[in-house]
């Protein structure tokens, strides 16, 4: 299995302007290094313990995206170096990121994670939750958060109609937030959606940030 070959194949399908996050969860540092040597700089992990174990062993110019469910008591381990937290799903979490980022004298890039799948288990906000956060005095006063857009995970299915519907729902959510709260803010521009099985469909629906693991690194053994 060649990481480089698979990475180049995926890249050839992604248009300029769409960021590829190589999801390296469960994979060893050696696999990440191979992708790095092939020019990949943005990687995604979904567990804080794994990310903080791997990060010091790898080059400093890697942009790490955190894509998993994040507990508030783990935030402090990420804020010193994380490039983007894609999975913000509460005001409480945003407050903690802001607080820890302040200690690190950083502004941390974040995405709001939305619930778009039909499955009950996936985390995420709905539009009303997001409005409550964005209109709160607490959010308005945060100096160490940069909200860059939205993220979502579609239903685990190969039914293209369902996927299309969920991706377009996230794009509509992005557009309504953009118009209502971020029309003057150029940083708010990301729609993170699409994984190994559906990233082409997600790009058709407006994805700016695809998160691809298996198609680059192979199947995961948990
Ligand atoms: C694991 C994971 C991915 C990548 O999934 P693949 O199907 O392996 O490409 C993308 N996004 C999130 C949030 C993940 O946890």
PDB file of C-alpha atoms and ligand atoms in Angstrom:
ATOM      1  CA  UNK A   1       0.000   0.000   0.000  1.00  0.00           C
ATOM      2  CA  UNK A   2       1.484   3.306  -1.025  1.00  0.00           C
ATOM      3  CA  UNK A   3       0.310   6.414   0.776  1.00  0.00           C
ATOM      4  CA  UNK A   4       1.997   8.613  -1.827  1.00  0.00           C
ATOM      5  CA  UNK A   5       0.230   6.941  -4.737  1.00  0.00           C
ATOM      6  CA  UNK A   6      -3.186   7.175  -3.111  1.00  0.00           C
ATOM      7  CA  UNK A   7      -2.612  10.745  -1.999  1.00  0.00           C
ATOM      8  CA  UNK A   8      -1.654  11.824  -5.513  1.00  0.00           C
ATOM      9  CA  UNK A   9      -4.698  10.067  -6.918  1.00  0.00           C
ATOM     10  CA  UNK A  10      -7.039  11.894  -4.514  1.00  0.00           C
ATOM     11  CA  UNK A  11      -5.307  15.207  -5.191  1.00  0.00           C
ATOM     12  CA  UNK A  12      -5.792  14.814  -8.930  1.00  0.00           C
ATOM     13  CA  UNK A  13      -9.562  14.810  -8.316  1.00  0.00           C
ATOM     14  CA  UNK A  14      -9.729  17.841  -6.060  1.00  0.00           C
ATOM     15  CA  UNK A  15     -10.049  21.239  -7.722  1.00  0.00           C
ATOM     16  CA  UNK A  16      -7.838  24.151  -6.724  1.00  0.00           C
ATOM     17  CA  UNK A  17      -9.441  26.086  -3.890  1.00  0.00           C
ATOM     18  CA  UNK A  18     -10.636  22.988  -2.049  1.00  0.00           C
ATOM     19  CA  UNK A  19      -8.443  22.036   0.897  1.00  0.00           C
ATOM     20  CA  UNK A  20      -7.586  18.398   1.479  1.00  0.00           C
ATOM     21  CA  UNK A  21      -7.368  17.366   5.131  1.00  0.00           C
ATOM     22  CA  UNK A  22      -5.566  14.013   5.295  1.00  0.00           C
ATOM     23  CA  UNK A  23      -7.293  12.194   8.160  1.00  0.00           C
ATOM     24  CA  UNK A  24      -4.525  10.236   9.846  1.00  0.00           C
ATOM     25  CA  UNK A  25      -6.447   8.974  12.899  1.00  0.00           C
ATOM     26  CA  UNK A  26      -5.215   5.566  14.136  1.00  0.00           C
ATOM     27  CA  UNK A  27      -2.310   5.715  11.650  1.00  0.00           C
ATOM     28  CA  UNK A  28       1.351   5.738  12.699  1.00  0.00           C
ATOM     29  CA  UNK A  29       3.718   8.675  12.433  1.00  0.00           C
ATOM     30  CA  UNK A  30       5.555   6.867   9.589  1.00  0.00           C
ATOM     31  CA  UNK A  31       2.433   6.985   7.377  1.00  0.00           C
ATOM     32  CA  UNK A  32       1.956  10.670   8.146  1.00  0.00           C
ATOM     33  CA  UNK A  33       5.601  11.299   7.302  1.00  0.00           C
ATOM     34  CA  UNK A  34       5.168   9.610   3.941  1.00  0.00           C
ATOM     35  CA  UNK A  35       2.242  11.904   3.109  1.00  0.00           C
ATOM     36  CA  UNK A  36       4.250  14.884   4.376  1.00  0.00           C
ATOM     37  CA  UNK A  37       7.130  13.990   2.093  1.00  0.00           C
ATOM     38  CA  UNK A  38       4.652  13.875  -0.782  1.00  0.00           C
ATOM     39  CA  UNK A  39       3.810  17.499   0.045  1.00  0.00           C
ATOM     40  CA  UNK A  40       0.746  17.124   2.272  1.00  0.00           C
ATOM     41  CA  UNK A  41       0.659  19.693   5.101  1.00  0.00           C
ATOM     42  CA  UNK A  42      -2.863  19.535   6.526  1.00  0.00           C
ATOM     43  CA  UNK A  43      -3.767  16.529   8.683  1.00  0.00           C
ATOM     44  CA  UNK A  44      -6.824  15.647  10.760  1.00  0.00           C
ATOM     45  CA  UNK A  45      -7.112  13.721  14.021  1.00  0.00           C
ATOM     46  CA  UNK A  46     -10.180  12.986  16.132  1.00  0.00           C
ATOM     47  CA  UNK A  47      -8.719  12.061  19.527  1.00  0.00           C
ATOM     48  CA  UNK A  48      -6.785  14.506  21.692  1.00  0.00           C
ATOM     49  CA  UNK A  49      -4.534  11.817  23.204  1.00  0.00           C
ATOM     50  CA  UNK A  50      -3.475  10.600  19.761  1.00  0.00           C
ATOM     51  CA  UNK A  51      -2.940  14.079  18.403  1.00  0.00           C
ATOM     52  CA  UNK A  52      -0.813  15.271  21.313  1.00  0.00           C
ATOM     53  CA  UNK A  53       1.272  12.098  21.087  1.00  0.00           C
ATOM     54  CA  UNK A  54       1.954  12.465  17.357  1.00  0.00           C
ATOM     55  CA  UNK A  55       2.347  16.230  17.046  1.00  0.00           C
ATOM     56  CA  UNK A  56       5.780  16.568  18.753  1.00  0.00           C
ATOM     57  CA  UNK A  57       7.206  13.776  16.584  1.00  0.00           C
ATOM     58  CA  UNK A  58       6.312  15.444  13.318  1.00  0.00           C
ATOM     59  CA  UNK A  59       7.380  18.596  11.453  1.00  0.00           C
ATOM     60  CA  UNK A  60       6.226  21.878  12.928  1.00  0.00           C
ATOM     61  CA  UNK A  61       4.746  23.232   9.733  1.00  0.00           C
ATOM     62  CA  UNK A  62       1.945  20.661   9.756  1.00  0.00           C
ATOM     63  CA  UNK A  63      -1.467  22.307  10.092  1.00  0.00           C
ATOM     64  CA  UNK A  64      -3.428  20.063  12.469  1.00  0.00           C
ATOM     65  CA  UNK A  65      -7.202  19.996  12.238  1.00  0.00           C
ATOM     66  CA  UNK A  66      -9.089  18.542  15.158  1.00  0.00           C
ATOM     67  CA  UNK A  67     -12.199  16.800  13.802  1.00  0.00           C
ATOM     68  CA  UNK A  68     -13.565  14.722  16.709  1.00  0.00           C
ATOM     69  CA  UNK A  69     -15.820  15.309  19.648  1.00  0.00           C
ATOM     70  CA  UNK A  70     -13.873  17.549  22.018  1.00  0.00           C
ATOM     71  CA  UNK A  71     -14.311  17.569  25.778  1.00  0.00           C
ATOM     72  CA  UNK A  72     -13.754  20.898  27.485  1.00  0.00           C
ATOM     73  CA  UNK A  73     -11.124  19.465  29.851  1.00  0.00           C
ATOM     74  CA  UNK A  74      -8.950  18.488  26.848  1.00  0.00           C
ATOM     75  CA  UNK A  75      -9.029  21.844  25.098  1.00  0.00           C
ATOM     76  CA  UNK A  76      -5.897  23.121  26.863  1.00  0.00           C
ATOM     77  CA  UNK A  77      -3.758  20.437  25.219  1.00  0.00           C
ATOM     78  CA  UNK A  78      -4.735  21.557  21.732  1.00  0.00           C
ATOM     79  CA  UNK A  79      -4.735  25.345  21.877  1.00  0.00           C
ATOM     80  CA  UNK A  80      -0.936  25.749  21.890  1.00  0.00           C
ATOM     81  CA  UNK A  81      -0.594  24.393  18.351  1.00  0.00           C
ATOM     82  CA  UNK A  82      -3.876  23.395  16.689  1.00  0.00           C
ATOM     83  CA  UNK A  83      -4.543  24.898  13.253  1.00  0.00           C
ATOM     84  CA  UNK A  84      -8.305  24.491  13.291  1.00  0.00           C
ATOM     85  CA  UNK A  85     -10.913  22.944  15.560  1.00  0.00           C
ATOM     86  CA  UNK A  86     -13.583  21.774  13.120  1.00  0.00           C
ATOM     87  CA  UNK A  87     -15.952  20.290  15.651  1.00  0.00           C
ATOM     88  CA  UNK A  88     -17.297  23.089  17.857  1.00  0.00           C
ATOM     89  CA  UNK A  89     -20.777  22.054  18.961  1.00  0.00           C
ATOM     90  CA  UNK A  90     -21.540  24.214  22.014  1.00  0.00           C
ATOM     91  CA  UNK A  91     -21.077  27.663  23.501  1.00  0.00           C
ATOM     92  CA  UNK A  92     -19.466  26.026  26.521  1.00  0.00           C
ATOM     93  CA  UNK A  93     -16.761  24.512  24.315  1.00  0.00           C
ATOM     94  CA  UNK A  94     -16.231  27.765  22.439  1.00  0.00           C
ATOM     95  CA  UNK A  95     -15.796  29.589  25.774  1.00  0.00           C
ATOM     96  CA  UNK A  96     -13.146  27.134  26.895  1.00  0.00           C
ATOM     97  CA  UNK A  97     -11.273  27.372  23.577  1.00  0.00           C
ATOM     98  CA  UNK A  98     -11.337  31.157  23.884  1.00  0.00           C
ATOM     99  CA  UNK A  99     -10.045  31.000  27.450  1.00  0.00           C
ATOM    100  CA  UNK A 100      -7.196  28.592  26.699  1.00  0.00           C
ATOM    101  CA  UNK A 101      -6.260  30.349  23.451  1.00  0.00           C
ATOM    102  CA  UNK A 102      -5.925  33.574  25.448  1.00  0.00           C
ATOM    103  CA  UNK A 103      -3.370  31.884  27.708  1.00  0.00           C
ATOM    104  CA  UNK A 104      -1.419  30.842  24.615  1.00  0.00           C
ATOM    105  CA  UNK A 105      -1.821  34.355  23.149  1.00  0.00           C
ATOM    106  CA  UNK A 106      -3.362  32.855  20.041  1.00  0.00           C
ATOM    107  CA  UNK A 107      -6.494  33.228  17.965  1.00  0.00           C
ATOM    108  CA  UNK A 108      -7.796  29.734  17.204  1.00  0.00           C
ATOM    109  CA  UNK A 109      -9.622  28.973  13.961  1.00  0.00           C
ATOM    110  CA  UNK A 110     -12.890  27.103  14.539  1.00  0.00           C
ATOM    111  CA  UNK A 111     -15.775  25.665  12.561  1.00  0.00           C
ATOM    112  CA  UNK A 112     -19.276  25.142  13.912  1.00  0.00           C
ATOM    113  CA  UNK A 113     -20.306  21.518  13.544  1.00  0.00           C
ATOM    114  CA  UNK A 114     -23.871  20.929  12.359  1.00  0.00           C
ATOM    115  CA  UNK A 115     -26.050  17.882  12.636  1.00  0.00           C
ATOM    116  CA  UNK A 116     -26.972  17.000   9.042  1.00  0.00           C
ATOM    117  CA  UNK A 117     -27.176  13.190   9.151  1.00  0.00           C
ATOM    118  CA  UNK A 118     -30.312  11.213   9.803  1.00  0.00           C
ATOM    119  CA  UNK A 119     -28.407   9.164  12.394  1.00  0.00           C
ATOM    120  CA  UNK A 120     -28.998  10.089  16.027  1.00  0.00           C
ATOM    121  CA  UNK A 121     -25.424   9.483  17.094  1.00  0.00           C
ATOM    122  CA  UNK A 122     -23.669  12.268  15.221  1.00  0.00           C
ATOM    123  CA  UNK A 123     -22.900  15.396  17.175  1.00  0.00           C
ATOM    124  CA  UNK A 124     -23.741  18.856  16.037  1.00  0.00           C
ATOM    125  CA  UNK A 125     -25.802  22.001  16.222  1.00  0.00           C
ATOM    126  CA  UNK A 126     -28.888  23.078  14.349  1.00  0.00           C
ATOM    127  CA  UNK A 127     -29.416  26.541  12.935  1.00  0.00           C
ATOM    128  CA  UNK A 128     -31.265  27.743  16.033  1.00  0.00           C
ATOM    129  CA  UNK A 129     -28.469  26.573  18.388  1.00  0.00           C
ATOM    130  CA  UNK A 130     -25.966  28.402  16.205  1.00  0.00           C
ATOM    131  CA  UNK A 131     -27.976  31.622  16.236  1.00  0.00           C
ATOM    132  CA  UNK A 132     -28.148  31.506  20.029  1.00  0.00           C
ATOM    133  CA  UNK A 133     -24.360  31.165  20.182  1.00  0.00           C
ATOM    134  CA  UNK A 134     -23.667  33.883  17.625  1.00  0.00           C
ATOM    135  CA  UNK A 135     -26.068  36.333  19.239  1.00  0.00           C
ATOM    136  CA  UNK A 136     -24.805  35.716  22.766  1.00  0.00           C
ATOM    137  CA  UNK A 137     -22.919  38.449  24.529  1.00  0.00           C
ATOM    138  CA  UNK A 138     -20.286  35.903  25.487  1.00  0.00           C
ATOM    139  CA  UNK A 139     -19.484  35.059  21.873  1.00  0.00           C
ATOM    140  CA  UNK A 140     -19.451  38.704  20.860  1.00  0.00           C
ATOM    141  CA  UNK A 141     -16.768  39.373  23.466  1.00  0.00           C
ATOM    142  CA  UNK A 142     -14.471  36.515  22.485  1.00  0.00           C
ATOM    143  CA  UNK A 143     -11.124  37.801  21.274  1.00  0.00           C
ATOM    144  CA  UNK A 144      -9.334  34.499  20.726  1.00  0.00           C
ATOM    145  CA  UNK A 145     -11.741  32.698  18.401  1.00  0.00           C
ATOM    146  CA  UNK A 146     -11.940  33.058  14.649  1.00  0.00           C
ATOM    147  CA  UNK A 147     -15.035  31.362  13.251  1.00  0.00           C
ATOM    148  CA  UNK A 148     -14.147  30.221   9.736  1.00  0.00           C
ATOM    149  CA  UNK A 149     -17.297  28.373   8.691  1.00  0.00           C
ATOM    150  CA  UNK A 150     -19.227  25.147   9.156  1.00  0.00           C
ATOM    151  CA  UNK A 151     -18.583  21.409   9.275  1.00  0.00           C
ATOM    152  CA  UNK A 152     -20.858  18.402   8.978  1.00  0.00           C
ATOM    153  CA  UNK A 153     -20.858  14.629   8.662  1.00  0.00           C
ATOM    154  CA  UNK A 154     -23.355  13.074   6.311  1.00  0.00           C
ATOM    155  CA  UNK A 155     -25.184   9.821   6.938  1.00  0.00           C
ATOM    156  CA  UNK A 156     -23.046   6.716   6.415  1.00  0.00           C
ATOM    157  CA  UNK A 157     -24.656   5.590   3.169  1.00  0.00           C
ATOM    158  CA  UNK A 158     -23.897   5.326  -0.526  1.00  0.00           C
ATOM    159  CA  UNK A 159     -27.345   6.629  -1.454  1.00  0.00           C
ATOM    160  CA  UNK A 160     -26.331   9.682  -3.475  1.00  0.00           C
ATOM    161  CA  UNK A 161     -29.711  11.342  -3.118  1.00  0.00           C
ATOM    162  CA  UNK A 162     -29.468  11.354   0.675  1.00  0.00           C
ATOM    163  CA  UNK A 163     -25.874  12.573   0.576  1.00  0.00           C
ATOM    164  CA  UNK A 164     -26.754  15.323  -1.872  1.00  0.00           C
ATOM    165  CA  UNK A 165     -29.623  16.457   0.309  1.00  0.00           C
ATOM    166  CA  UNK A 166     -27.476  16.565   3.449  1.00  0.00           C
ATOM    167  CA  UNK A 167     -24.589  18.365   1.762  1.00  0.00           C
ATOM    168  CA  UNK A 168     -26.895  20.952   0.255  1.00  0.00           C
ATOM    169  CA  UNK A 169     -28.477  21.413   3.686  1.00  0.00           C
ATOM    170  CA  UNK A 170     -25.071  22.286   5.137  1.00  0.00           C
ATOM    171  CA  UNK A 171     -24.388  24.671   2.265  1.00  0.00           C
ATOM    172  CA  UNK A 172     -27.722  26.398   2.943  1.00  0.00           C
ATOM    173  CA  UNK A 173     -26.826  26.681   6.635  1.00  0.00           C
ATOM    174  CA  UNK A 174     -23.491  28.216   5.696  1.00  0.00           C
ATOM    175  CA  UNK A 175     -25.160  30.725   3.351  1.00  0.00           C
ATOM    176  CA  UNK A 176     -27.726  31.812   5.890  1.00  0.00           C
ATOM    177  CA  UNK A 177     -25.108  32.320   8.626  1.00  0.00           C
ATOM    178  CA  UNK A 178     -22.846  34.117   6.183  1.00  0.00           C
ATOM    179  CA  UNK A 179     -25.622  36.505   5.183  1.00  0.00           C
ATOM    180  CA  UNK A 180     -26.897  37.107   8.670  1.00  0.00           C
ATOM    181  CA  UNK A 181     -23.711  37.313  10.752  1.00  0.00           C
ATOM    182  CA  UNK A 182     -20.569  37.228   8.620  1.00  0.00           C
ATOM    183  CA  UNK A 183     -21.239  39.196   5.439  1.00  0.00           C
ATOM    184  CA  UNK A 184     -18.321  41.505   6.226  1.00  0.00           C
ATOM    185  CA  UNK A 185     -16.029  38.772   7.515  1.00  0.00           C
ATOM    186  CA  UNK A 186     -13.783  37.194   4.880  1.00  0.00           C
ATOM    187  CA  UNK A 187     -12.539  34.528   7.276  1.00  0.00           C
ATOM    188  CA  UNK A 188     -15.981  32.910   7.387  1.00  0.00           C
ATOM    189  CA  UNK A 189     -15.767  30.922   4.160  1.00  0.00           C
ATOM    190  CA  UNK A 190     -15.325  27.207   4.870  1.00  0.00           C
ATOM    191  CA  UNK A 191     -17.802  24.411   4.282  1.00  0.00           C
ATOM    192  CA  UNK A 192     -16.115  21.259   5.593  1.00  0.00           C
ATOM    193  CA  UNK A 193     -17.881  18.199   4.196  1.00  0.00           C
ATOM    194  CA  UNK A 194     -16.995  15.064   2.274  1.00  0.00           C
ATOM    195  CA  UNK A 195     -14.964  11.982   3.240  1.00  0.00           C
ATOM    196  CA  UNK A 196     -13.384   9.092   1.301  1.00  0.00           C
ATOM    197  CA  UNK A 197     -16.639   7.759  -0.104  1.00  0.00           C
ATOM    198  CA  UNK A 198     -18.380  11.012  -0.941  1.00  0.00           C
ATOM    199  CA  UNK A 199     -15.903  13.873  -1.321  1.00  0.00           C
ATOM    200  CA  UNK A 200     -16.622  14.390  -5.041  1.00  0.00           C
ATOM    201  CA  UNK A 201     -20.321  14.742  -4.321  1.00  0.00           C
ATOM    202  CA  UNK A 202     -19.529  17.121  -1.458  1.00  0.00           C
ATOM    203  CA  UNK A 203     -17.369  19.284  -3.724  1.00  0.00           C
ATOM    204  CA  UNK A 204     -20.222  19.472  -6.245  1.00  0.00           C
ATOM    205  CA  UNK A 205     -22.380  20.783  -3.406  1.00  0.00           C
ATOM    206  CA  UNK A 206     -19.879  23.469  -2.447  1.00  0.00           C
ATOM    207  CA  UNK A 207     -17.389  21.867  -0.058  1.00  0.00           C
ATOM    208  CA  UNK A 208     -14.224  23.916   0.463  1.00  0.00           C
ATOM    209  CA  UNK A 209     -12.552  21.428   2.838  1.00  0.00           C
ATOM    210  CA  UNK A 210     -12.705  17.643   2.411  1.00  0.00           C
ATOM    211  CA  UNK A 211     -11.584  15.227   5.134  1.00  0.00           C
ATOM    212  CA  UNK A 212     -10.198  12.064   3.573  1.00  0.00           C
ATOM    213  CA  UNK A 213      -8.710   9.187   5.568  1.00  0.00           C
ATOM    214  CA  UNK A 214      -9.257   5.658   4.255  1.00  0.00           C
ATOM    215  CA  UNK A 215      -8.726   6.553   0.595  1.00  0.00           C
ATOM    216  CA  UNK A 216      -5.236   7.853   1.468  1.00  0.00           C
ATOM    217  CA  UNK A 217      -4.041   5.678   4.347  1.00  0.00           C
ATOM    218  CA  UNK A 218      -6.099   2.506   3.854  1.00  0.00           C
ATOM    219  CA  UNK A 219      -8.600   0.858   6.154  1.00  0.00           C
ATOM    220  CA  UNK A 220      -8.272   1.491   9.883  1.00  0.00           C
ATOM    221  CA  UNK A 221      -7.898  -1.307  12.434  1.00  0.00           C
ATOM    222  CA  UNK A 222      -9.456  -0.223  15.698  1.00  0.00           C
TER     223      UNK A 222
HETATM  224  C1  LIG B   1     -12.621   9.524  10.202  1.00  0.00           C
HETATM  225  C2  LIG B   1     -13.209  10.815   9.785  1.00  0.00           C
HETATM  226  C3  LIG B   1     -13.126  11.249   8.440  1.00  0.00           C
HETATM  227  C4  LIG B   1     -12.465  10.444   7.345  1.00  0.00           C
HETATM  228  O1  LIG B   1     -13.211   9.317   7.013  1.00  0.00           O
HETATM  229  P1  LIG B   1     -12.782   8.350   5.800  1.00  0.00           P
HETATM  230  O2  LIG B   1     -14.039   7.676   5.432  1.00  0.00           O
HETATM  231  O3  LIG B   1     -11.747   7.428   6.343  1.00  0.00           O
HETATM  232  O4  LIG B   1     -12.254   9.201   4.708  1.00  0.00           O
HETATM  233  C5  LIG B   1     -13.669  12.480   8.132  1.00  0.00           C
HETATM  234  N1  LIG B   1     -14.260  13.252   9.071  1.00  0.00           N
HETATM  235  C6  LIG B   1     -14.359  12.880  10.349  1.00  0.00           C
HETATM  236  C7  LIG B   1     -15.021  13.786  11.315  1.00  0.00           C
HETATM  237  C8  LIG B   1     -13.843  11.644  10.742  1.00  0.00           C
HETATM  238  O5  LIG B   1     -13.947  11.285  12.033  1.00  0.00           O
END
